[in-house]
mmCIF file of C-alpha atoms in Angstrom:
data_model
loop_
_atom_site.group_PDB
_atom_site.id
_atom_site.type_symbol
_atom_site.label_atom_id
_atom_site.label_comp_id
_atom_site.label_asym_id
_atom_site.label_seq_id
_atom_site.Cartn_x
_atom_site.Cartn_y
_atom_site.Cartn_z
ATOM 1 C CA UNK A 1 22.612 4.625 6.099
ATOM 2 C CA UNK A 2 19.263 2.976 6.788
ATOM 3 C CA UNK A 3 18.534 1.317 10.155
ATOM 4 C CA UNK A 4 15.923 -1.359 9.558
ATOM 5 C CA UNK A 5 14.240 -3.840 12.021
ATOM 6 C CA UNK A 6 14.512 -7.538 12.543
ATOM 7 C CA UNK A 7 10.753 -7.779 10.815
ATOM 8 C CA UNK A 8 11.605 -5.992 7.884
ATOM 9 C CA UNK A 9 12.502 -7.519 4.597
ATOM 10 C CA UNK A 10 14.185 -6.614 1.239
ATOM 11 C CA UNK A 11 10.795 -6.048 -0.239
ATOM 12 C CA UNK A 12 9.936 -3.372 2.362
ATOM 13 C CA UNK A 13 12.923 -1.361 1.138
ATOM 14 C CA UNK A 14 11.584 -1.663 -2.519
ATOM 15 C CA UNK A 15 7.977 -0.990 -1.492
ATOM 16 C CA UNK A 16 8.968 2.220 0.716
ATOM 17 C CA UNK A 17 11.418 3.258 -2.188
ATOM 18 C CA UNK A 18 8.705 2.934 -5.097
ATOM 19 C CA UNK A 19 6.244 4.787 -2.946
ATOM 20 C CA UNK A 20 8.792 7.569 -2.340
ATOM 21 C CA UNK A 21 9.583 7.843 -6.071
ATOM 22 C CA UNK A 22 5.890 7.408 -7.341
ATOM 23 C CA UNK A 23 3.848 9.249 -4.435
ATOM 24 C CA UNK A 24 1.770 6.445 -4.237
ATOM 25 C CA UNK A 25 1.269 2.866 -5.223
ATOM 26 C CA UNK A 26 -0.922 -0.300 -4.906
ATOM 27 C CA UNK A 27 0.530 -3.792 -4.751
ATOM 28 C CA UNK A 28 -0.543 -4.692 -8.281
ATOM 29 C CA UNK A 29 1.158 -1.622 -9.758
ATOM 30 C CA UNK A 30 4.328 -2.460 -7.742
ATOM 31 C CA UNK A 31 4.586 -6.023 -8.738
ATOM 32 C CA UNK A 32 4.493 -4.817 -12.268
ATOM 33 C CA UNK A 33 7.596 -2.539 -11.683
ATOM 34 C CA UNK A 34 10.695 -4.268 -12.502
ATOM 35 C CA UNK A 35 12.825 -2.664 -9.775
ATOM 36 C CA UNK A 36 10.400 -4.126 -7.135
ATOM 37 C CA UNK A 37 10.414 -7.809 -8.261
ATOM 38 C CA UNK A 38 7.958 -9.321 -6.029
ATOM 39 C CA UNK A 39 4.396 -10.955 -6.169
ATOM 40 C CA UNK A 40 1.410 -8.962 -5.850
ATOM 41 C CA UNK A 41 0.454 -11.214 -2.988
ATOM 42 C CA UNK A 42 3.642 -10.752 -1.110
ATOM 43 C CA UNK A 43 3.799 -7.279 -1.603
ATOM 44 C CA UNK A 44 0.371 -6.707 -0.390
ATOM 45 C CA UNK A 45 1.134 -8.826 2.810
ATOM 46 C CA UNK A 46 4.549 -6.869 3.288
ATOM 47 C CA UNK A 47 2.456 -3.298 2.924
ATOM 48 C CA UNK A 48 -0.119 -4.317 5.677
ATOM 49 C CA UNK A 49 3.128 -4.796 7.967
ATOM 50 C CA UNK A 50 4.289 -1.661 6.835
ATOM 51 C CA UNK A 51 1.311 -0.091 7.558
ATOM 52 C CA UNK A 52 1.205 -1.555 11.012
ATOM 53 C CA UNK A 53 4.612 0.118 11.977
ATOM 54 C CA UNK A 54 3.426 3.486 10.749
ATOM 55 C CA UNK A 55 5.971 3.460 7.460
ATOM 56 C CA UNK A 56 2.945 3.880 5.024
ATOM 57 C CA UNK A 57 -0.454 4.611 4.902
ATOM 58 C CA UNK A 58 -3.568 2.946 3.230
ATOM 59 C CA UNK A 59 -5.766 5.412 1.223
ATOM 60 C CA UNK A 60 -8.247 2.791 0.019
ATOM 61 C CA UNK A 61 -8.878 1.129 -3.202
ATOM 62 C CA UNK A 62 -5.798 -0.906 -2.495
ATOM 63 C CA UNK A 63 -3.390 2.430 -2.722
ATOM 64 C CA UNK A 64 -0.575 3.276 -0.388
ATOM 65 C CA UNK A 65 1.277 6.150 0.462
ATOM 66 C CA UNK A 66 4.489 6.824 2.114
ATOM 67 C CA UNK A 67 4.322 8.579 5.539
ATOM 68 C CA UNK A 68 6.442 11.050 7.037
ATOM 69 C CA UNK A 69 8.079 8.067 9.289
ATOM 70 C CA UNK A 70 8.404 6.221 5.884
ATOM 71 C CA UNK A 71 10.534 9.063 4.703
ATOM 72 C CA UNK A 72 12.685 9.576 7.715
ATOM 73 C CA UNK A 73 13.426 5.955 7.530
ATOM 74 C CA UNK A 74 14.489 5.945 3.996
ATOM 75 C CA UNK A 75 16.496 9.078 4.667
ATOM 76 C CA UNK A 76 18.218 7.248 7.345
ATOM 77 C CA UNK A 77 16.771 9.579 10.158
ATOM 78 C CA UNK A 78 14.490 6.761 11.778
ATOM 79 C CA UNK A 79 15.538 3.469 13.136
ATOM 80 C CA UNK A 80 12.841 1.264 12.249
ATOM 81 C CA UNK A 81 13.321 -1.066 15.280
ATOM 82 C CA UNK A 82 12.063 1.532 17.730
ATOM 83 C CA UNK A 83 8.547 1.620 15.830
ATOM 84 C CA UNK A 84 5.786 -0.323 17.556
ATOM 85 C CA UNK A 85 3.136 -2.001 15.779
ATOM 86 C CA UNK A 86 -0.234 -0.844 16.248
ATOM 87 C CA UNK A 87 -1.809 -4.314 16.845
ATOM 88 C CA UNK A 88 -0.174 -7.408 18.100
ATOM 89 C CA UNK A 89 1.239 -9.805 15.805
#
């Protein structure tokens, strides 16, 4: 069972799952996926939050990848509530 944090949304789950299955992705490519079903601007915003908490990493050119912590979260081995943001929100 995954242990989410108060700051997380269902979009975050879909983004992390997409990146796990596809190795990388951009908000544009995710918004075109029938499983993700959120707008590109919303996905972009959520990706920034996920990156601040260390679950994904920005590679440049709009592309994100899942971090080891992100995979641990998906596997149920990491409690996202214990993650700290790398900057104040």
